[in-house]
CSV table of C-alpha atoms and ligand atoms in Angstrom, one decimal:
chain,number,residue,atom,x,y,z
A,81,MET,CA,0.3,-0.2,-0.4
A,82,ALA,CA,1.4,3.6,-0.8
A,83,THR,CA,2.4,5.6,2.1
A,84,PRO,CA,-0.4,8.2,2.5
A,85,SER,CA,0.9,11.6,2.5
A,86,PRO,CA,0.9,13.4,4.9
A,87,ASP,CA,2.0,10.4,6.9
A,88,ILE,CA,0.9,10.4,10.5
A,89,ARG,CA,-0.5,7.8,12.1
A,90,PRO,CA,-0.8,5.7,15.8
A,91,ASN,CA,1.1,3.3,16.9
A,92,ARG,CA,4.1,4.1,15.4
A,93,LEU,CA,5.9,1.7,17.8
A,94,GLY,CA,4.5,-1.2,20.2
A,95,LYS,CA,3.3,-0.8,23.6
A,96,ALA,CA,6.5,-2.6,25.1
A,97,GLU,CA,8.6,-0.2,23.6
A,98,ILE,CA,6.6,3.1,24.3
A,99,ASP,CA,6.1,2.2,27.5
A,100,ARG,CA,10.2,1.9,28.0
A,101,ASN,CA,10.5,5.2,26.3
A,102,PHE,CA,8.0,7.1,28.8
A,103,ALA,CA,9.7,5.6,31.9
A,104,ASP,CA,11.5,7.7,34.2
A,105,LEU,CA,14.0,9.9,32.6
A,106,HIS,CA,16.0,9.8,35.9
A,107,GLU,CA,16.2,6.6,38.2
A,108,PRO,CA,15.4,7.5,42.0
A,109,LEU,CA,19.1,6.7,44.3
A,110,SER,CA,18.6,3.9,46.8
A,111,ARG,CA,19.8,4.3,50.0
A,112,SER,CA,23.2,4.0,49.8
A,113,GLU,CA,23.9,6.5,46.7
A,114,ALA,CA,22.0,9.3,48.5
A,115,LEU,CA,24.7,8.4,51.2
A,116,ILE,CA,27.2,8.4,48.5
A,117,GLU,CA,25.8,11.3,47.3
A,118,ALA,CA,25.0,13.3,50.4
A,119,ASP,CA,28.5,12.8,51.5
A,120,ARG,CA,29.9,14.3,48.9
A,121,CYS,CA,28.5,18.4,50.0
A,122,TYR,CA,30.8,20.4,51.7
A,123,PHE,CA,27.9,22.1,53.5
A,124,CYS,CA,29.3,25.5,52.6
A,125,TYR,CA,28.0,28.7,55.2
A,126,ASP,CA,26.1,30.9,52.7
A,127,ALA,CA,25.7,28.0,50.7
A,128,PRO,CA,25.5,29.6,46.6
A,129,CYS,CA,23.0,26.5,45.9
A,130,THR,CA,20.8,28.2,48.2
A,131,THR,CA,20.8,31.2,46.9
A,132,ALA,CA,20.6,29.9,43.5
A,133,CYS,CA,17.6,28.3,44.0
A,134,PRO,CA,14.5,30.4,43.1
A,135,THR,CA,12.7,29.4,46.7
A,136,GLY,CA,15.9,29.4,49.1
A,137,ILE,CA,16.0,26.1,50.2
A,138,ASP,CA,18.4,25.3,52.8
A,139,ILE,CA,20.0,22.6,50.9
A,140,PRO,CA,23.0,22.0,52.9
A,141,GLY,CA,20.6,21.9,55.6
A,142,PHE,CA,18.5,18.8,54.1
A,143,ILE,CA,21.9,17.2,52.6
A,144,GLN,CA,23.0,16.7,56.7
A,145,LYS,CA,19.4,15.5,57.5
A,146,ILE,CA,19.9,13.0,54.2
A,147,ARG,CA,23.3,12.0,55.8
A,148,SER,CA,21.9,11.1,59.8
A,149,ASP,CA,19.0,9.3,57.9
A,150,ASN,CA,16.4,12.1,59.0
A,151,ILE,CA,14.7,12.1,56.0
A,152,ARG,CA,10.8,13.1,57.6
A,153,GLY,CA,13.4,16.5,58.7
A,154,SER,CA,15.1,16.5,55.4
A,155,ALA,CA,11.2,16.8,53.7
A,156,GLN,CA,10.2,19.5,55.9
A,157,THR,CA,13.1,21.1,55.8
A,158,ILE,CA,12.6,21.5,51.8
A,159,LEU,CA,9.1,21.2,51.8
A,160,ARG,CA,8.6,24.5,54.1
A,161,GLU,CA,10.6,26.4,51.3
A,162,ASN,CA,9.0,25.0,48.3
A,163,ILE,CA,5.6,22.6,48.8
A,164,MET,CA,6.1,21.5,45.6
A,165,GLY,CA,9.9,20.0,46.4
A,166,GLY,CA,8.9,17.0,44.8
A,167,MET,CA,7.8,18.1,41.0
A,168,CYS,CA,10.7,20.8,41.4
A,169,ALA,CA,13.1,17.8,42.1
A,170,ARG,CA,11.9,16.1,38.8
A,171,VAL,CA,11.5,19.1,36.5
A,172,CYS,CA,14.0,21.9,37.8
A,173,PRO,CA,17.0,22.4,35.3
A,174,THR,CA,19.2,22.2,37.8
A,175,GLU,CA,22.5,22.5,35.7
A,176,VAL,CA,21.1,26.5,35.8
A,177,LEU,CA,20.0,26.5,39.3
A,178,CYS,CA,21.3,25.1,42.6
A,179,GLU,CA,23.8,22.4,40.5
A,180,GLU,CA,25.3,25.0,38.9
A,181,ALA,CA,26.3,26.8,42.0
A,182,CYS,CA,27.8,24.0,43.4
A,183,VAL,CA,31.4,24.3,44.7
A,184,ARG,CA,32.0,20.9,43.6
A,185,ASN,CA,32.2,21.9,39.7
A,186,THR,CA,35.2,24.4,40.3
A,187,HIS,CA,36.9,21.2,42.3
A,188,GLU,CA,35.8,18.1,39.6
A,189,GLU,CA,33.5,19.3,37.0
A,190,ARG,CA,30.7,17.0,38.8
A,191,PRO,CA,28.5,18.6,41.0
A,192,VAL,CA,26.4,17.1,44.1
A,193,ASN,CA,23.3,15.8,42.6
A,194,ILE,CA,20.9,18.4,44.9
A,195,GLY,CA,17.6,17.2,42.3
A,196,LEU,CA,17.8,13.7,43.0
A,197,LEU,CA,18.6,14.1,46.8
A,198,GLN,CA,15.8,16.4,47.1
A,199,ARG,CA,13.7,13.8,45.8
A,200,TYR,CA,15.2,10.9,47.6
A,201,ALA,CA,14.2,13.0,50.7
A,202,THR,CA,10.7,14.1,49.1
A,203,ASP,CA,9.6,10.8,47.8
A,204,PRO,CA,8.4,8.8,50.9
A,205,ILE,CA,6.4,12.0,52.0
A,206,PHE,CA,4.2,11.5,49.3
A,207,GLU,CA,3.7,7.8,49.3
A,208,SER,CA,2.9,8.0,52.9
A,209,ALA,CA,0.9,11.1,52.3
A,210,THR,CA,2.4,12.1,56.0
A,211,PRO,CA,1.5,15.3,57.1
A,212,LEU,CA,4.3,18.0,57.5
A,213,PHE,CA,2.0,21.4,58.0
A,214,GLU,CA,-0.2,22.2,60.5
A,215,ARG,CA,-3.2,24.8,59.9
A,216,ALA,CA,-2.9,28.3,62.3
A,217,ALA,CA,-5.7,29.0,64.2
A,218,SER,CA,-8.7,30.8,61.6
A,219,SER,CA,-7.9,34.4,60.4
A,220,GLY,CA,-11.5,34.4,59.8
A,221,LYS,CA,-10.4,35.8,56.1
A,222,THR,CA,-10.7,34.3,52.7
A,223,VAL,CA,-9.1,34.5,49.9
A,224,ALA,CA,-10.0,33.6,46.2
A,225,ILE,CA,-7.3,32.0,43.9
A,226,VAL,CA,-7.7,31.8,40.5
A,227,GLY,CA,-5.5,29.2,38.3
A,228,GLY,CA,-4.1,26.2,40.3
A,229,GLY,CA,-0.6,25.4,38.5
A,230,PRO,CA,2.1,26.0,40.7
A,231,ALA,CA,2.0,29.3,41.7
A,232,GLY,CA,-1.8,29.1,42.8
A,233,LEU,CA,-1.7,25.7,44.6
A,234,SER,CA,1.5,27.2,46.2
A,235,ALA,CA,0.0,30.7,47.6
A,236,ALA,CA,-3.0,28.4,48.3
A,237,HIS,CA,-0.8,26.0,50.5
A,238,ARG,CA,1.0,28.5,52.7
A,239,LEU,CA,-2.0,30.8,53.5
A,240,ALA,CA,-4.1,27.7,54.5
A,241,MET,CA,-1.1,27.0,56.5
A,242,LEU,CA,-1.1,30.7,57.6
A,243,GLY,CA,-5.0,30.3,59.0
A,244,HIS,CA,-6.8,31.9,55.6
A,245,ASP,CA,-9.8,30.1,54.0
A,246,VAL,CA,-9.1,29.9,50.7
A,247,LYS,CA,-10.5,29.3,47.5
A,248,VAL,CA,-9.4,28.0,44.3
A,249,PHE,CA,-11.2,28.7,41.0
A,250,ASN,CA,-9.7,26.6,38.1
A,251,ARG,CA,-10.3,26.7,34.2
A,252,ASP,CA,-9.0,22.8,33.2
A,253,SER,CA,-10.9,19.6,34.9
A,254,LYS,CA,-7.6,19.1,36.9
A,255,LEU,CA,-5.1,20.9,39.2
A,256,GLY,CA,-1.7,21.5,38.8
A,257,GLY,CA,-1.4,23.4,35.8
A,258,LEU,CA,1.6,22.8,33.6
A,259,ASN,CA,2.8,20.3,36.2
A,260,GLU,CA,-0.1,17.8,35.3
A,261,TYR,CA,-1.0,19.2,31.5
A,262,GLY,CA,2.6,20.3,30.3
A,263,ILE,CA,5.6,18.6,31.7
A,264,ALA,CA,7.5,15.9,29.7
A,265,ALA,CA,5.4,12.4,30.6
A,266,TYR,CA,9.0,10.6,31.6
A,267,LYS,CA,9.5,13.1,33.8
A,268,THR,CA,6.8,13.0,35.9
A,269,VAL,CA,5.7,8.9,36.0
A,270,ASN,CA,3.2,7.5,38.3
A,271,ASP,CA,0.7,10.4,38.4
A,272,PHE,CA,3.1,12.0,40.7
A,273,ALA,CA,1.7,15.3,39.8
A,274,GLN,CA,-2.1,14.5,41.6
A,275,ARG,CA,-0.6,13.0,44.6
A,276,GLU,CA,1.2,15.8,45.0
A,277,VAL,CA,-1.9,18.3,44.7
A,278,ASP,CA,-3.9,15.6,46.8
A,279,TYR,CA,-0.8,15.8,49.6
A,280,ILE,CA,-1.0,20.2,48.9
A,281,LEU,CA,-4.7,19.8,49.7
A,282,SER,CA,-4.4,17.7,52.6
A,283,ILE,CA,-3.3,20.4,54.9
A,284,GLY,CA,-7.7,21.6,55.1
A,285,GLY,CA,-9.0,24.9,54.6
A,286,ILE,CA,-8.4,24.8,50.3
A,287,ASP,CA,-11.9,24.2,48.7
A,288,VAL,CA,-11.7,23.8,44.9
A,289,GLU,CA,-13.6,24.3,41.8
A,290,ASN,CA,-12.4,23.4,38.6
A,291,ASN,CA,-14.3,23.9,35.2
A,292,VAL,CA,-14.6,27.3,35.7
A,293,ALA,CA,-13.1,30.4,34.2
A,294,LEU,CA,-12.2,33.8,35.2
A,295,GLY,CA,-13.9,35.9,32.2
A,296,ALA,CA,-16.2,33.0,31.5
A,297,ASP,CA,-17.7,31.9,34.8
A,298,PHE,CA,-17.3,35.2,37.3
A,299,SER,CA,-15.0,38.4,37.2
A,300,LEU,CA,-11.9,40.0,39.0
A,301,ALA,CA,-14.7,42.4,40.3
A,302,ASP,CA,-16.8,39.5,41.6
A,303,LEU,CA,-13.6,38.1,43.5
A,304,ARG,CA,-12.5,41.1,45.2
A,305,SER,CA,-16.3,42.0,46.1
A,306,ASN,CA,-16.4,38.6,48.1
A,307,TYR,CA,-13.2,37.7,49.3
A,308,ASP,CA,-10.8,39.8,51.2
A,309,ALA,CA,-7.9,39.2,48.7
A,310,VAL,CA,-7.6,37.6,45.4
A,311,PHE,CA,-4.4,35.5,43.5
A,312,LEU,CA,-3.8,35.4,40.2
A,313,GLY,CA,-2.2,32.6,38.8
A,314,ILE,CA,-3.5,31.9,35.8
A,315,GLY,CA,-0.2,30.7,33.7
A,316,LEU,CA,-1.0,32.0,29.9
A,317,GLY,CA,-3.7,30.7,28.1
A,318,SER,CA,-2.5,31.0,24.3
A,319,VAL,CA,0.2,30.4,21.8
A,320,ASN,CA,2.2,33.0,19.9
A,321,GLU,CA,1.5,32.1,16.2
A,322,LEU,CA,4.5,31.6,13.3
A,323,GLY,CA,2.7,34.6,11.2
A,324,LEU,CA,2.6,32.3,8.4
A,325,GLU,CA,-0.1,32.8,5.3
A,326,ASN,CA,-1.5,29.4,5.8
A,327,GLU,CA,-0.9,28.1,9.4
A,328,ASP,CA,-4.3,26.9,10.6
A,329,LEU,CA,-3.8,23.7,7.7
A,330,PRO,CA,-4.2,20.5,9.2
A,331,GLY,CA,-0.9,18.7,10.7
A,332,VAL,CA,0.3,22.5,11.4
A,333,LYS,CA,-0.4,22.1,15.7
A,334,ASN,CA,0.0,23.9,19.1
A,335,ALA,CA,2.9,21.6,20.7
A,336,ILE,CA,0.8,23.0,24.1
A,337,ASP,CA,-2.1,21.1,23.6
A,338,TYR,CA,-0.4,18.0,21.6
A,339,ILE,CA,1.7,17.3,25.3
A,340,ALA,CA,-1.6,18.2,26.7
A,341,ASP,CA,-3.8,15.3,25.2
A,342,LEU,CA,-0.1,13.0,25.7
A,343,ARG,CA,-0.4,13.8,29.5
A,344,GLN,CA,-3.6,12.9,30.0
A,345,ALA,CA,-3.8,9.6,27.3
A,346,ASP,CA,-4.0,6.0,28.8
A,347,ASP,CA,-2.4,5.1,25.4
A,348,LYS,CA,0.3,7.1,24.4
A,349,GLY,CA,0.1,4.9,21.0
A,350,SER,CA,-3.1,5.7,20.1
A,351,LEU,CA,-1.8,9.3,19.6
A,352,PRO,CA,-1.4,10.2,15.7
A,353,VAL,CA,2.4,10.6,15.1
A,354,GLY,CA,4.0,12.2,11.6
A,355,ARG,CA,6.7,10.2,10.2
A,356,ASN,CA,8.7,13.5,9.7
A,357,VAL,CA,8.4,16.0,12.5
A,358,VAL,CA,9.2,19.7,12.3
A,359,VAL,CA,8.9,22.0,15.3
A,360,VAL,CA,9.8,25.6,15.6
A,361,GLY,CA,11.2,26.9,18.8
A,362,GLY,CA,14.1,26.5,21.1
A,363,GLY,CA,12.4,26.7,24.5
A,364,MET,CA,11.8,23.7,26.9
A,365,THR,CA,8.2,23.1,25.2
A,366,ALA,CA,10.0,22.8,21.7
A,367,ILE,CA,12.6,20.6,23.4
A,368,ASP,CA,9.7,18.2,24.7
A,369,ILE,CA,7.6,17.8,22.3
A,370,ALA,CA,10.5,16.8,19.8
A,371,VAL,CA,12.0,14.2,22.1
A,372,GLN,CA,8.3,13.0,23.0
A,373,SER,CA,7.5,12.8,18.9
A,374,LYS,CA,10.8,10.7,18.0
A,375,ARG,CA,9.9,8.5,21.5
A,376,LEU,CA,6.6,8.0,20.2
A,377,GLY,CA,8.0,6.6,17.2
A,378,ALA,CA,8.5,9.5,14.7
A,379,GLU,CA,11.2,8.6,12.3
A,380,ARG,CA,12.5,12.2,11.8
A,381,VAL,CA,12.0,15.0,14.1
A,382,ASP,CA,14.0,18.4,13.7
A,383,ILE,CA,13.7,21.6,15.9
A,384,VAL,CA,13.9,25.1,14.3
A,385,TYR,CA,15.3,28.0,16.0
A,386,ARG,CA,15.7,31.2,14.9
A,387,ARG,CA,19.4,32.1,16.7
A,388,GLY,CA,22.2,29.9,18.5
A,389,PRO,CA,22.7,27.6,21.1
A,390,GLU,CA,23.4,30.1,23.8
A,391,GLN,CA,19.9,32.2,23.1
A,392,MET,CA,18.0,29.1,23.2
A,393,GLY,CA,15.4,29.0,26.6
A,394,ALA,CA,16.4,25.3,26.9
A,395,SER,CA,19.4,24.4,28.9
A,396,GLN,CA,22.4,22.7,27.5
A,397,PHE,CA,21.1,19.6,29.5
A,398,GLU,CA,18.0,19.6,27.4
A,399,GLN,CA,19.4,20.1,24.0
A,400,ASP,CA,22.0,17.0,24.5
A,401,LEU,CA,18.6,14.9,26.0
A,402,ALA,CA,16.5,16.3,21.9
A,403,ARG,CA,20.4,15.1,20.3
A,404,THR,CA,21.0,11.7,22.3
A,405,ASN,CA,17.0,11.6,21.4
A,406,GLY,CA,18.0,11.6,17.5
A,407,VAL,CA,16.4,14.8,17.2
A,408,THR,CA,18.0,17.3,15.0
A,409,ILE,CA,18.4,21.1,16.2
A,410,HIS,CA,19.0,23.9,13.0
A,411,HIS,CA,20.1,26.8,14.6
A,412,TRP,CA,20.3,30.1,12.6
A,413,ALA,CA,16.5,29.7,10.4
A,414,ALA,CA,13.0,30.8,10.3
A,415,PRO,CA,10.1,29.6,8.7
A,416,VAL,CA,9.1,31.5,6.0
A,417,ALA,CA,6.3,29.1,4.2
A,418,LEU,CA,4.4,26.1,4.2
A,419,SER,CA,3.5,23.2,1.6
A,420,ALA,CA,0.3,21.4,1.6
A,421,ASP,CA,-0.8,19.1,-0.5
A,422,ALA,CA,-5.1,17.6,-0.3
A,423,GLY,CA,-4.3,16.2,3.3
A,424,GLY,CA,-2.3,18.9,4.6
A,425,VAL,CA,0.9,20.3,5.4
A,426,ILE,CA,4.2,18.3,3.5
A,427,SER,CA,7.0,20.6,3.9
A,428,ILE,CA,8.4,24.1,5.5
A,429,GLU,CA,10.4,26.7,3.8
A,430,LEU,CA,13.1,27.9,5.7
A,431,GLU,CA,15.2,30.8,5.9
A,432,LYS,CA,18.9,31.0,7.3
A,433,THR,CA,19.4,34.1,9.6
A,434,GLU,CA,22.0,36.1,10.7
A,435,LEU,CA,23.1,38.7,12.9
A,436,ASP,CA,24.2,42.0,11.5
A,437,LYS,CA,26.6,44.7,12.4
A,438,GLY,CA,24.5,46.0,15.2
A,439,GLY,CA,23.5,42.9,16.7
A,440,LYS,CA,20.0,42.2,15.2
A,441,LEU,CA,18.7,39.3,13.5
A,442,ARG,CA,18.0,39.5,9.9
A,443,THR,CA,17.4,36.5,7.3
A,444,THR,CA,20.1,36.0,4.7
A,445,GLY,CA,18.2,34.8,1.7
A,446,GLU,CA,19.6,31.5,1.6
A,447,ILE,CA,16.7,28.8,1.8
A,448,PHE,CA,15.6,25.1,2.5
A,449,THR,CA,12.8,23.1,2.9
A,450,LEU,CA,12.6,19.8,5.3
A,451,ARG,CA,9.7,17.6,4.9
A,452,ALA,CA,7.5,17.6,7.6
A,453,ASP,CA,3.9,15.8,8.3
A,454,VAL,CA,3.4,17.7,11.2
A,455,VAL,CA,4.7,20.4,12.3
A,456,PHE,CA,4.5,22.1,15.8
A,457,LYS,CA,4.6,25.9,17.2
A,458,ALA,CA,6.4,26.2,20.4
A,459,ILE,CA,7.4,29.7,20.0
A,460,GLY,CA,6.4,30.4,23.4
A,461,GLN,CA,2.7,31.6,24.6
A,462,LYS,CA,0.9,34.4,25.5
A,463,LEU,CA,-1.9,36.0,28.3
A,464,ASP,CA,-5.3,34.3,27.1
A,465,ASP,CA,-6.0,37.7,26.5
A,466,ALA,CA,-9.2,37.0,23.8
A,467,ARG,CA,-11.1,35.3,26.7
A,468,ILE,CA,-10.0,37.2,29.6
A,469,GLY,CA,-9.1,40.2,28.2
A,470,ASP,CA,-11.9,42.2,29.8
A,471,GLU,CA,-10.9,41.2,33.5
A,472,LEU,CA,-7.3,42.4,33.1
A,473,ALA,CA,-8.4,45.7,31.5
A,474,ALA,CA,-8.0,47.4,35.3
A,475,LEU,CA,-5.0,46.2,35.8
A,476,GLN,CA,-0.6,47.3,35.1
A,477,LEU,CA,0.4,45.0,31.7
A,478,GLN,CA,3.1,45.1,30.5
A,479,GLY,CA,4.5,42.7,27.8
A,480,GLY,CA,1.6,41.2,27.5
A,481,LYS,CA,2.2,40.2,30.9
A,482,ILE,CA,0.7,41.7,34.7
A,483,VAL,CA,3.1,43.9,36.4
A,484,VAL,CA,3.8,42.8,40.1
A,485,ASP,CA,5.9,44.3,42.6
A,486,GLN,CA,8.5,42.1,45.0
A,487,SER,CA,5.5,40.9,47.1
A,488,GLN,CA,3.8,40.1,43.5
A,489,ALA,CA,1.2,42.5,44.5
A,490,THR,CA,-0.5,44.0,41.3
A,491,SER,CA,-1.7,47.7,40.6
A,492,LEU,CA,-5.0,46.7,41.7
A,493,ASP,CA,-6.1,46.8,45.4
A,494,ASN,CA,-6.1,43.8,47.6
A,495,VAL,CA,-5.3,41.8,44.1
A,496,TRP,CA,-1.6,39.6,43.7
A,497,ALA,CA,-0.7,37.6,40.9
A,498,GLY,CA,2.6,34.9,40.2
A,499,GLY,CA,3.6,32.3,38.1
A,500,ASP,CA,3.8,32.7,34.6
A,501,CYS,CA,1.3,35.4,33.9
A,502,ALA,CA,3.3,38.1,36.0
A,503,VAL,CA,6.0,40.1,35.0
A,504,GLY,CA,9.3,38.7,35.7
A,505,GLY,CA,8.8,35.4,35.5
A,506,ASP,CA,10.9,32.8,34.1
A,507,ASP,CA,8.9,30.3,33.2
A,508,LEU,CA,10.2,27.5,35.3
A,509,THR,CA,8.4,25.6,38.2
A,510,VAL,CA,9.8,26.2,40.9
A,511,SER,CA,9.9,29.9,40.0
A,512,ALA,CA,5.8,29.9,40.0
A,513,VAL,CA,6.4,28.2,43.3
A,514,GLN,CA,8.3,31.3,44.8
A,515,HIS,CA,5.7,33.6,43.7
A,516,GLY,CA,2.9,31.8,45.1
A,517,LYS,CA,4.7,32.0,48.3
A,518,VAL,CA,5.5,35.4,48.6
A,519,ALA,CA,2.3,36.4,47.7
A,520,ALA,CA,0.9,34.5,50.4
A,521,ILE,CA,2.9,35.4,52.5
A,522,ALA,CA,2.3,39.5,51.7
A,523,ILE,CA,-1.3,38.4,51.4
A,524,ASP,CA,-1.4,37.4,55.4
A,525,HIS,CA,0.1,40.7,56.6
A,526,ALA,CA,-1.9,43.0,54.6
A,527,LEU,CA,-4.9,41.1,56.1
A,528,ARG,CA,-3.3,40.9,59.5
A,529,SER,CA,-2.7,44.9,59.8
B,275,LIG,C1,5.4,21.7,27.6
B,275,LIG,C2,6.0,22.7,28.8
B,275,LIG,C3,7.1,22.1,30.0
B,275,LIG,C4,7.8,22.5,30.7
B,275,LIG,N1,8.9,22.3,31.2
B,275,LIG,C5,9.2,22.5,32.4
B,275,LIG,C6,10.0,22.1,33.0
B,275,LIG,O1,10.6,20.9,32.9
B,275,LIG,N2,10.9,22.5,34.3
B,275,LIG,C7,10.3,23.8,34.2
B,275,LIG,O2,10.6,24.4,35.2
B,275,LIG,N3,9.4,24.4,34.2
B,275,LIG,C8,8.4,24.0,32.6
B,275,LIG,N4,7.9,24.2,31.7
B,275,LIG,C9,8.0,25.7,32.9
B,275,LIG,C10,6.3,25.6,33.7
B,275,LIG,O3,5.1,24.0,33.4
B,275,LIG,C11,5.2,27.0,34.4
B,275,LIG,O4,6.4,27.8,34.7
B,275,LIG,C12,5.0,26.9,35.7
B,275,LIG,O5,3.5,25.8,35.4
B,275,LIG,C13,3.8,28.0,35.4
B,275,LIG,O6,3.1,27.6,36.9
B,275,LIG,P1,1.5,28.8,36.6
B,275,LIG,O7,1.0,28.4,38.1
B,275,LIG,O8,2.0,30.5,36.4
B,275,LIG,O9,1.0,28.2,35.3
B,275,LIG,P2,0.0,27.3,34.9
B,275,LIG,O10,0.8,26.1,35.2
B,275,LIG,O11,-0.1,27.4,33.5
B,275,LIG,O12,-1.4,26.6,35.6
B,275,LIG,C14,-2.3,27.8,34.9
B,275,LIG,C15,-3.8,27.4,36.1
B,275,LIG,O13,-4.8,28.5,35.7
B,275,LIG,C16,-5.7,27.8,35.2
B,275,LIG,N5,-6.3,28.8,34.4
B,275,LIG,C17,-6.1,29.2,33.5
B,275,LIG,N6,-6.8,30.1,33.2
B,275,LIG,C18,-7.9,30.9,34.1
B,275,LIG,C19,-9.4,31.5,34.4
B,275,LIG,N7,-9.1,32.4,33.0
B,275,LIG,N8,-10.1,31.1,35.4
B,275,LIG,C20,-9.5,30.0,35.6
B,275,LIG,N9,-8.3,29.6,36.1
B,275,LIG,C21,-7.2,29.5,35.4
B,275,LIG,C22,-5.4,26.5,34.4
B,275,LIG,O14,-6.8,25.6,34.0
B,275,LIG,C23,-4.1,26.5,35.4
B,275,LIG,O15,-4.2,25.4,36.4
B,275,LIG,C24,7.0,23.9,31.3
B,275,LIG,C25,6.0,24.4,30.3
B,275,LIG,C26,5.9,23.8,29.4
B,275,LIG,C27,4.8,24.6,28.4
B,276,LIG,S1,13.8,23.3,44.2
B,276,LIG,FE1,15.0,23.2,42.0
B,276,LIG,S2,16.6,24.7,41.8
B,276,LIG,FE2,15.5,24.6,44.5
B,276,LIG,S3,17.2,23.4,45.4
B,276,LIG,FE3,15.4,22.0,44.5
B,276,LIG,S4,16.7,21.2,42.6
B,276,LIG,FE4,17.8,23.2,42.9
């Protein structure tokens, strides 16, 4: 039978191979491995790793407790600063955060494996659902949280701990935000995202309503009049377009939507996969969709990025991960046209780029073409202003994000914001968690003063 054009089909690989491809990216440490790794820590005074962690976890402190087999104490040290310390142990680009700052790098070019030690300390707590935190006496105050992703859940947990009654309004049908719908499947196996959500909610005092959206089901004005404070952690709900004429062609997809389908699929093999996949973008999303397409059985996967490797949002580790999975990365090239037949996209035309003398990006006129049964757009996200634009009109925005001060307060009284939707975020889970925590502490001060 002739190969259909475009060639997109499910079950490119057998179930066993797909299961292997989507198993845990990093094996957890055994006790003896953890003790050996913990022994490598110099327990620096004013530890640079702690400064480099956006949530300021006392890293030498938790590693010291692992050495004395005090796993519960170690987990408490981690989770009191970062309630998503379990997820962060799996997804943080540690090579550009805590581990980059590790003093061991200068001595032997291999940092202490902080991420895996953090996972070693926190996994047992989530498995046994051991409560580590208690609620303070009720303050009688109420806080509305819009968005149940890392920012919203971190704020909710801290506010509940401080004695406030919290209500989370969430657009998706599950809590967790991109932890549940975005992070690569092999970074968070065995439904870890939902186990972490359950742990966070188990503190009590957090009421949740899923499947409701700001702008559709309620307004910011409603929340401001019905609650003592509001926190917005709505992420970035829509995807940037390539700006090409016919990018609504069949086969041209948003990477984010496909990744969400993949994360929610019980049978990953059932997802249709292109034989030749081209990904446009240079961040974590581009790497994730490229690697996952390869692991679903795409024969050829190309990433196209308009600048060089140093400018890619994806870390060196992520870029290496893509290459070791057989993905080809083309730097200095930008899409100019899509070609299609009756079935949808079949190729993408690209033009080489370079920097001019003033450092501005320009195209060179040199064209090349890549075969593409599927083209994924992964060039960043923006606030979903088509749906919530009116709601945000009262807030000061900058570059399509909500302007906040150091305590995550917005320009509107009694409204705080954090995570990807706020200016100053760096599109990392750990930073969203920190924003939620900082906002919760500021809200607590405001409500008590
Ligand atoms: C594909 C992908 C892979 C990533 N991989 C990594 C990684 O490996 N490591 C890492 O550190 N970071 C990674 N990130 C970034 C990280 O996931 C985000 O920075 C983080 O999830 C941001 O948290 P948030 O709470 O601000 O937003 P989100 O996680 O986006 O959560 C937003 C929440 O708000 C809700 N919501 C949205 N609009 C509304 C509305 N109108 N009304 C009510 N609720 C609403 C949504 O339902 C959702 O629950 C990745 C991102 C993507 C897209
Ligand atoms: S939360 Fe992330 S950056 Fe902070 S110590 Fe843990 S792994 Fe490192």
